[in-house]
mmCIF file of C-alpha atoms in Angstrom:
data_model
loop_
_atom_site.group_PDB
_atom_site.id
_atom_site.type_symbol
_atom_site.label_atom_id
_atom_site.label_comp_id
_atom_site.label_asym_id
_atom_site.label_seq_id
_atom_site.Cartn_x
_atom_site.Cartn_y
_atom_site.Cartn_z
ATOM 1 C CA MET S 12 4.437 -0.629 -15.010
ATOM 2 C CA ALA S 13 2.119 2.716 -14.431
ATOM 3 C CA LEU S 14 -0.691 4.142 -13.003
ATOM 4 C CA ILE S 15 -2.393 7.145 -14.610
ATOM 5 C CA THR S 16 -5.323 8.540 -12.319
ATOM 6 C CA ILE S 17 -8.472 10.341 -14.527
ATOM 7 C CA ALA S 18 -10.162 13.279 -12.418
ATOM 8 C CA GLY S 19 -12.345 15.886 -12.858
ATOM 9 C CA PHE S 20 -16.317 16.999 -12.810
ATOM 10 C CA PRO S 21 -18.831 14.064 -13.856
ATOM 11 C CA SER S 22 -19.890 15.117 -17.700
ATOM 12 C CA SER S 23 -16.665 16.327 -17.856
ATOM 13 C CA GLY S 24 -14.807 14.282 -20.577
ATOM 14 C CA LYS S 25 -12.914 12.197 -18.939
ATOM 15 C CA SER S 26 -14.117 8.442 -20.263
ATOM 16 C CA THR S 27 -12.549 11.097 -24.050
ATOM 17 C CA ARG S 28 -9.649 12.369 -22.935
ATOM 18 C CA ALA S 29 -8.469 9.092 -21.930
ATOM 19 C CA ARG S 30 -8.877 6.712 -24.367
ATOM 20 C CA GLN S 31 -7.089 9.614 -26.740
ATOM 21 C CA ILE S 32 -4.229 8.653 -24.385
ATOM 22 C CA GLN S 33 -4.393 5.346 -24.520
ATOM 23 C CA ALA S 34 -4.485 5.488 -28.423
ATOM 24 C CA ALA S 35 -0.896 7.765 -27.811
ATOM 25 C CA LEU S 36 0.051 5.272 -25.907
ATOM 26 C CA GLU S 37 -0.473 2.440 -27.856
ATOM 27 C CA THR S 38 0.602 4.291 -30.671
ATOM 28 C CA ARG S 39 4.407 5.197 -29.048
ATOM 29 C CA LEU S 40 4.663 1.339 -28.062
ATOM 30 C CA ASN S 41 4.048 0.394 -31.311
ATOM 31 C CA ASP S 42 6.650 2.858 -32.235
ATOM 32 C CA ASP S 43 9.526 1.939 -30.843
ATOM 33 C CA GLY S 44 8.779 2.222 -26.861
ATOM 34 C CA PRO S 45 8.534 -1.298 -25.118
ATOM 35 C CA LYS S 46 5.963 -3.666 -25.205
ATOM 36 C CA PHE S 47 4.397 -3.058 -22.444
ATOM 37 C CA ARG S 48 0.416 -3.257 -22.730
ATOM 38 C CA VAL S 49 -2.356 -0.278 -21.888
ATOM 39 C CA LEU S 50 -5.120 -1.192 -19.933
ATOM 40 C CA LEU S 51 -7.815 1.282 -19.798
ATOM 41 C CA LEU S 52 -10.693 0.651 -16.201
ATOM 42 C CA SER S 53 -13.459 2.824 -15.847
ATOM 43 C CA ASP S 54 -16.920 2.872 -14.662
ATOM 44 C CA HIS S 55 -18.375 1.699 -17.820
ATOM 45 C CA SER S 56 -16.195 -1.801 -17.950
ATOM 46 C CA LEU S 57 -16.377 -1.881 -14.499
ATOM 47 C CA HIS S 58 -20.992 -1.578 -14.927
ATOM 48 C CA ILE S 59 -20.879 0.688 -11.818
ATOM 49 C CA LEU S 60 -23.681 3.034 -12.364
ATOM 50 C CA PRO S 61 -23.965 6.647 -11.965
ATOM 51 C CA SER S 62 -26.632 6.243 -9.492
ATOM 52 C CA ALA S 63 -23.722 5.025 -7.770
ATOM 53 C CA TYR S 64 -22.833 8.257 -6.579
ATOM 54 C CA ASP S 65 -26.282 8.804 -5.576
ATOM 55 C CA HIS S 66 -26.227 7.643 -2.093
ATOM 56 C CA SER S 67 -22.725 7.303 0.136
ATOM 57 C CA ALA S 68 -24.550 4.043 1.207
ATOM 58 C CA LEU S 69 -23.825 2.756 -2.754
ATOM 59 C CA GLU S 70 -20.368 5.246 -3.487
ATOM 60 C CA LYS S 71 -18.682 3.081 -1.486
ATOM 61 C CA PRO S 72 -18.738 -0.263 -2.502
ATOM 62 C CA ALA S 73 -18.570 1.485 -6.312
ATOM 63 C CA ARG S 74 -15.083 2.429 -5.097
ATOM 64 C CA GLY S 75 -13.819 -0.889 -3.396
ATOM 65 C CA THR S 76 -14.835 -2.643 -6.617
ATOM 66 C CA LEU S 77 -12.415 0.900 -8.846
ATOM 67 C CA PHE S 78 -10.295 -0.217 -5.780
ATOM 68 C CA ALA S 79 -10.382 -4.095 -6.136
ATOM 69 C CA ALA S 80 -10.205 -3.892 -10.044
ATOM 70 C CA VAL S 81 -7.120 -1.665 -9.849
ATOM 71 C CA GLN S 82 -5.056 -3.249 -7.647
ATOM 72 C CA ARG S 83 -6.126 -6.656 -9.488
ATOM 73 C CA PHE S 84 -4.364 -4.871 -12.851
ATOM 74 C CA LEU S 85 -1.777 -3.789 -11.400
ATOM 75 C CA ALA S 86 1.662 -4.662 -12.791
ATOM 76 C CA THR S 87 5.390 -4.164 -14.026
ATOM 77 C CA ASP S 88 4.463 -5.264 -18.229
ATOM 78 C CA THR S 89 0.457 -2.363 -17.383
ATOM 79 C CA ILE S 90 0.164 0.901 -17.934
ATOM 80 C CA LEU S 91 -3.441 1.066 -16.268
ATOM 81 C CA ILE S 92 -6.016 4.177 -16.821
ATOM 82 C CA LEU S 93 -9.008 4.444 -13.670
ATOM 83 C CA ASP S 94 -11.370 6.650 -15.741
ATOM 84 C CA SER S 95 -13.505 7.614 -13.300
ATOM 85 C CA LEU S 96 -14.657 10.266 -10.489
ATOM 86 C CA ASN S 97 -11.793 9.598 -8.083
ATOM 87 C CA TYR S 98 -12.847 12.941 -6.661
ATOM 88 C CA ILE S 99 -11.918 12.255 -3.235
ATOM 89 C CA LYS S 100 -8.112 13.172 -2.074
ATOM 90 C CA GLY S 101 -8.147 10.127 0.628
ATOM 91 C CA PHE S 102 -9.270 7.915 -2.432
ATOM 92 C CA ARG S 103 -7.014 9.059 -5.091
ATOM 93 C CA TYR S 104 -4.272 8.626 -1.627
ATOM 94 C CA GLN S 105 -5.032 5.343 -1.203
ATOM 95 C CA LEU S 106 -4.235 4.233 -4.831
ATOM 96 C CA TYR S 107 -1.100 5.810 -4.612
ATOM 97 C CA CYS S 108 -0.480 3.733 -2.154
ATOM 98 C CA ALA S 109 -1.216 0.914 -3.512
ATOM 99 C CA VAL S 110 1.254 2.438 -6.036
ATOM 100 C CA ARG S 111 3.875 2.742 -4.315
ATOM 101 C CA GLU S 112 3.832 -1.054 -2.818
ATOM 102 C CA MET S 113 3.821 -2.218 -5.936
ATOM 103 C CA LYS S 114 6.940 -0.628 -6.880
ATOM 104 C CA LEU S 115 5.560 1.704 -9.860
ATOM 105 C CA ARG S 116 4.724 5.163 -11.337
ATOM 106 C CA THR S 117 2.213 6.902 -10.927
ATOM 107 C CA CYS S 118 1.301 10.035 -12.544
ATOM 108 C CA THR S 119 -3.036 12.012 -12.262
ATOM 109 C CA VAL S 120 -4.644 13.454 -15.820
ATOM 110 C CA TYR S 121 -7.286 16.508 -14.417
ATOM 111 C CA ILE S 122 -10.173 16.808 -16.964
ATOM 112 C CA VAL S 123 -10.649 20.599 -16.325
ATOM 113 C CA ALA S 124 -14.602 21.482 -17.995
ATOM 114 C CA PRO S 125 -17.440 24.803 -16.263
ATOM 115 C CA PRO S 126 -19.863 23.355 -13.948
ATOM 116 C CA ASP S 127 -22.534 24.705 -16.685
ATOM 117 C CA LEU S 128 -21.023 22.932 -19.900
ATOM 118 C CA CYS S 129 -20.946 19.794 -18.207
ATOM 119 C CA ARG S 130 -24.284 20.106 -16.695
ATOM 120 C CA GLN S 131 -24.994 20.308 -20.809
ATOM 121 C CA TRP S 132 -23.214 17.471 -21.882
ATOM 122 C CA ASN S 133 -24.820 15.752 -19.271
ATOM 123 C CA SER S 134 -28.931 16.571 -20.338
ATOM 124 C CA HIS S 135 -26.893 15.389 -23.294
ATOM 125 C CA ARG S 136 -26.390 11.724 -22.656
ATOM 126 C CA GLU S 137 -28.493 8.878 -23.178
ATOM 127 C CA ASN S 138 -30.754 7.289 -20.048
ATOM 128 C CA GLY S 139 -28.094 4.471 -19.253
ATOM 129 C CA SER S 140 -24.996 6.789 -18.268
ATOM 130 C CA LEU S 141 -27.250 10.468 -17.952
ATOM 131 C CA THR S 142 -26.172 11.122 -14.421
ATOM 132 C CA ASP S 143 -29.135 12.639 -11.838
ATOM 133 C CA LEU S 144 -29.096 16.905 -11.968
ATOM 134 C CA HIS S 145 -28.628 16.524 -8.338
ATOM 135 C CA SER S 146 -26.721 14.313 -7.692
ATOM 136 C CA LEU S 147 -24.819 16.057 -10.501
ATOM 137 C CA ASP S 148 -24.803 18.951 -8.549
ATOM 138 C CA ASN S 149 -23.712 17.136 -5.343
ATOM 139 C CA LEU S 150 -20.564 16.123 -6.862
ATOM 140 C CA LEU S 151 -19.974 19.077 -8.290
ATOM 141 C CA VAL S 152 -20.121 21.076 -4.637
ATOM 142 C CA ARG S 153 -18.075 18.321 -3.463
ATOM 143 C CA PHE S 154 -15.155 17.875 -5.855
ATOM 144 C CA GLU S 155 -11.246 17.839 -4.218
ATOM 145 C CA GLU S 156 -9.657 19.225 -7.017
ATOM 146 C CA PRO S 157 -5.913 17.830 -7.423
ATOM 147 C CA SER S 158 -3.476 19.507 -6.394
ATOM 148 C CA SER S 159 0.916 19.309 -7.659
ATOM 149 C CA MET S 160 1.179 20.513 -4.495
ATOM 150 C CA VAL S 161 0.284 16.915 -2.277
ATOM 151 C CA ARG S 162 3.021 13.398 -3.470
ATOM 152 C CA TRP S 163 0.129 11.110 -4.369
ATOM 153 C CA ASP S 164 -1.728 14.253 -7.152
ATOM 154 C CA THR S 165 1.846 14.020 -8.657
ATOM 155 C CA PRO S 166 3.186 14.446 -11.305
ATOM 156 C CA LEU S 167 -0.668 16.518 -12.679
ATOM 157 C CA PHE S 168 -1.973 17.561 -15.898
ATOM 158 C CA THR S 169 -4.399 19.403 -16.268
ATOM 159 C CA VAL S 170 -5.566 19.797 -19.140
ATOM 160 C CA ALA S 171 -9.168 21.841 -20.310
ATOM 161 C CA TRP S 172 -11.352 20.912 -22.490
ATOM 162 C CA ASP S 173 -10.987 23.070 -25.081
ATOM 163 C CA ASP S 174 -7.347 22.362 -25.052
ATOM 164 C CA PRO S 175 -7.272 20.926 -28.517
ATOM 165 C CA GLN S 176 -4.423 18.000 -27.334
ATOM 166 C CA ILE S 177 -2.990 15.827 -24.578
ATOM 167 C CA PRO S 178 0.169 15.874 -23.255
ATOM 168 C CA ASP S 179 1.598 12.547 -24.258
ATOM 169 C CA SER S 180 4.992 13.252 -24.706
ATOM 170 C CA GLN S 181 4.468 14.555 -20.872
ATOM 171 C CA ILE S 182 2.659 11.870 -19.707
ATOM 172 C CA TRP S 183 4.864 8.968 -21.466
ATOM 173 C CA ASP S 184 7.774 10.623 -19.875
ATOM 174 C CA ALA S 185 6.069 10.846 -16.360
ATOM 175 C CA ILE S 186 5.328 6.758 -15.989
ATOM 176 C CA THR S 187 8.189 5.802 -18.170
ATOM 177 C CA LYS S 188 11.088 7.874 -16.829
ATOM 178 C CA GLY S 189 9.449 9.523 -13.350
ATOM 179 C CA ASN S 190 10.434 8.808 -9.881
ATOM 180 C CA VAL S 191 9.867 4.868 -8.510
ATOM 181 C CA LYS S 192 9.189 5.669 -5.454
ATOM 182 C CA PRO S 193 9.743 3.651 -2.636
ATOM 183 C CA PRO S 194 7.088 1.541 -0.353
ATOM 184 C CA ASN S 195 5.535 3.009 2.462
ATOM 185 C CA SER S 196 6.441 0.942 5.644
ATOM 186 C CA GLY S 197 2.591 0.762 6.703
ATOM 187 C CA THR S 198 2.011 -0.526 3.559
ATOM 188 C CA LEU S 199 5.041 -3.442 3.616
ATOM 189 C CA ALA S 200 4.203 -7.450 3.871
ATOM 190 C CA VAL S 201 4.774 -8.266 7.519
ATOM 191 C CA ALA S 202 6.879 -11.673 7.444
ATOM 192 C CA LYS S 203 5.367 -14.336 9.321
ATOM 193 C CA ALA S 204 7.035 -16.266 12.413
ATOM 194 C CA PRO S 205 6.597 -20.007 11.603
ATOM 195 C CA VAL S 206 3.441 -22.588 12.745
ATOM 196 C CA ASP S 207 5.957 -23.886 15.543
ATOM 197 C CA ALA S 208 7.289 -20.314 16.066
ATOM 198 C CA LEU S 209 5.842 -20.219 19.788
ATOM 199 C CA GLN S 210 6.066 -23.985 20.703
ATOM 200 C CA THR S 211 10.405 -23.088 19.999
ATOM 201 C CA LEU S 212 10.298 -19.915 21.911
ATOM 202 C CA GLU S 213 8.800 -21.199 24.607
ATOM 203 C CA ARG S 214 11.276 -24.487 24.615
ATOM 204 C CA THR S 215 14.476 -22.616 24.181
ATOM 205 C CA SER S 216 13.356 -20.429 26.604
ATOM 206 C CA THR S 217 13.505 -23.015 29.253
ATOM 207 C CA ALA S 218 16.315 -24.965 28.033
ATOM 208 C CA MET S 219 18.012 -21.840 28.843
ATOM 209 C CA VAL S 220 16.752 -21.194 32.163
ATOM 210 C CA SER S 221 17.948 -24.362 33.318
ATOM 211 C CA ALA S 222 21.547 -24.350 31.088
ATOM 212 C CA VAL S 223 22.264 -20.968 32.901
ATOM 213 C CA LEU S 224 21.393 -22.124 36.560
ATOM 214 C CA SER S 225 23.825 -24.884 35.750
ATOM 215 C CA ALA S 226 26.517 -23.202 34.763
ATOM 216 C CA SER S 227 26.012 -19.382 37.177
ATOM 217 C CA GLN S 228 27.303 -22.484 39.848
ATOM 218 C CA SER S 229 30.961 -21.773 37.950
ATOM 219 C CA GLY S 230 31.521 -18.277 38.567
ATOM 220 C CA GLY S 231 30.351 -15.126 36.490
ATOM 221 C CA GLY S 232 31.644 -13.729 33.635
ATOM 222 C CA PRO S 233 30.917 -14.981 29.121
ATOM 223 C CA THR S 234 29.859 -18.827 29.984
ATOM 224 C CA VAL S 235 29.593 -21.128 26.195
ATOM 225 C CA VAL S 236 26.525 -22.667 26.538
ATOM 226 C CA PRO S 237 24.997 -25.353 25.280
ATOM 227 C CA VAL S 238 20.961 -24.995 24.243
ATOM 228 C CA GLY S 239 18.576 -27.706 23.900
ATOM 229 C CA THR S 240 19.927 -31.056 21.760
ATOM 230 C CA ASP S 241 21.625 -30.458 18.354
ATOM 231 C CA GLY S 242 24.997 -29.117 19.800
ATOM 232 C CA VAL S 243 23.963 -25.138 19.661
ATOM 233 C CA GLU S 244 26.146 -23.080 21.705
ATOM 234 C CA VAL S 245 25.201 -19.844 23.258
ATOM 235 C CA ILE S 246 28.093 -17.235 24.925
ATOM 236 C CA VAL S 247 26.186 -15.763 27.551
ATOM 237 C CA ARG S 248 27.671 -13.184 29.795
ATOM 238 C CA LEU S 249 26.881 -13.654 33.208
ATOM 239 C CA PRO S 250 26.684 -11.950 36.643
ATOM 240 C CA SER S 251 30.005 -13.029 39.621
ATOM 241 C CA ARG S 252 26.927 -13.783 42.212
ATOM 242 C CA HIS S 253 25.430 -17.235 42.391
ATOM 243 C CA LEU S 254 21.616 -16.458 40.161
ATOM 244 C CA THR S 255 17.855 -18.517 40.805
ATOM 245 C CA LEU S 256 15.694 -20.061 39.744
ATOM 246 C CA SER S 257 12.927 -17.775 40.238
ATOM 247 C CA GLU S 258 14.325 -14.961 38.949
ATOM 248 C CA LEU S 259 15.724 -16.577 35.755
ATOM 249 C CA GLN S 260 12.081 -17.016 35.816
ATOM 250 C CA ARG S 261 10.841 -14.007 35.317
ATOM 251 C CA VAL S 262 12.858 -13.045 33.299
ATOM 252 C CA LYS S 263 11.617 -15.680 30.978
ATOM 253 C CA ARG S 264 8.484 -15.291 31.054
ATOM 254 C CA GLN S 265 9.237 -10.710 31.080
ATOM 255 C CA PHE S 266 11.291 -12.373 27.656
ATOM 256 C CA VAL S 267 8.295 -15.010 26.089
ATOM 257 C CA THR S 268 5.227 -12.022 26.795
ATOM 258 C CA VAL S 269 7.621 -9.530 24.174
ATOM 259 C CA HIS S 270 8.218 -11.568 21.164
ATOM 260 C CA LYS S 271 5.411 -13.682 21.187
ATOM 261 C CA LYS S 272 3.805 -9.903 20.013
ATOM 262 C CA ALA S 273 6.549 -10.795 17.036
ATOM 263 C CA ILE S 274 4.830 -13.718 16.448
ATOM 264 C CA THR S 275 1.434 -12.316 16.538
ATOM 265 C CA LEU S 276 1.053 -9.230 15.213
ATOM 266 C CA GLY S 277 4.424 -8.810 13.464
ATOM 267 C CA THR S 278 4.990 -5.445 16.063
ATOM 268 C CA THR S 279 8.882 -7.097 17.124
ATOM 269 C CA GLU S 280 11.638 -6.614 14.530
ATOM 270 C CA ARG S 281 9.388 -6.843 11.100
ATOM 271 C CA GLY S 282 10.097 -8.795 8.453
ATOM 272 C CA ALA S 283 13.798 -9.810 9.811
ATOM 273 C CA VAL S 284 12.506 -12.425 12.337
ATOM 274 C CA ASP S 285 14.785 -15.666 13.064
ATOM 275 C CA TRP S 286 13.007 -18.415 14.802
ATOM 276 C CA SER S 287 15.211 -20.641 14.869
ATOM 277 C CA GLU S 288 16.409 -22.255 17.766
ATOM 278 C CA GLU S 289 20.202 -20.824 18.234
ATOM 279 C CA SER S 290 18.530 -17.302 16.998
ATOM 280 C CA VAL S 291 15.939 -17.522 19.777
ATOM 281 C CA ALA S 292 19.021 -18.505 22.251
ATOM 282 C CA LYS S 293 21.260 -15.000 20.986
ATOM 283 C CA LYS S 294 18.384 -13.505 21.840
ATOM 284 C CA PHE S 295 17.819 -14.846 24.833
ATOM 285 C CA ALA S 296 20.711 -14.248 26.330
ATOM 286 C CA GLU S 297 20.966 -10.882 25.194
ATOM 287 C CA TYR S 298 17.375 -10.177 27.284
ATOM 288 C CA MET S 299 19.497 -11.661 30.101
ATOM 289 C CA ALA S 300 22.476 -9.371 30.251
ATOM 290 C CA ASP S 301 20.076 -6.704 30.183
ATOM 291 C CA CYS S 302 18.172 -7.709 32.607
ATOM 292 C CA ILE S 303 20.752 -8.761 35.231
ATOM 293 C CA THR S 304 23.138 -7.629 36.554
#
């Protein structure tokens, strides 16, 4: 259904606000809303220690664990709350793209607290959840503040440390009534060609060369050419002159080279490739018409 990304300084009260949001959403769902589940993911629930943010070598796999968990639990029947630092805008953009790929809604909740207050609250934590003072100061400096001016942070809700309430009504509207943005073309899955696509491409183009060479003996203009043994026929526009085997072979090599990319890399006709014998024959006829005059 939606992803709610919590962002803020270490020890700024993010977990407290995340639990408040979870409780408010569950109350709405129990009262009169559709029956979805509300799931809270956090560094704690995923066993990511504060020390993971001490060094980049440890932080990268920690973010990988967070992202993998988000991908695993994103669903049309789930409101997912991600309670973590989420302090890097590139990581928030990565989450945004994952949500768009699933055609779900998203919003960001920015928990604001003064750095001195974060240091004070951190000092009162137990050892297992205590952030090293040097790491805390480092994270405060590196924090990339969410902005309502960029699409991956919007809609953005800012909650100050001394706000008595959370904007649960606005968050509810954002995740239930907000616009669902279509997937980015870069995230769309590419349709895979069948396992025999290369053989069909080579066999059909070879058959087309033989058929066209034979048909060209009868003159130019639109000509019906039979291809293969399944009764497939294709209309080919032949030039008025006689075609030679060498030029048809050259056209065939170029055609096969271009369309191999669609099979191996998915770079041609993304998501709409038809590798049937008839389709390949028609494509070859169109390609040949452009190459031979």
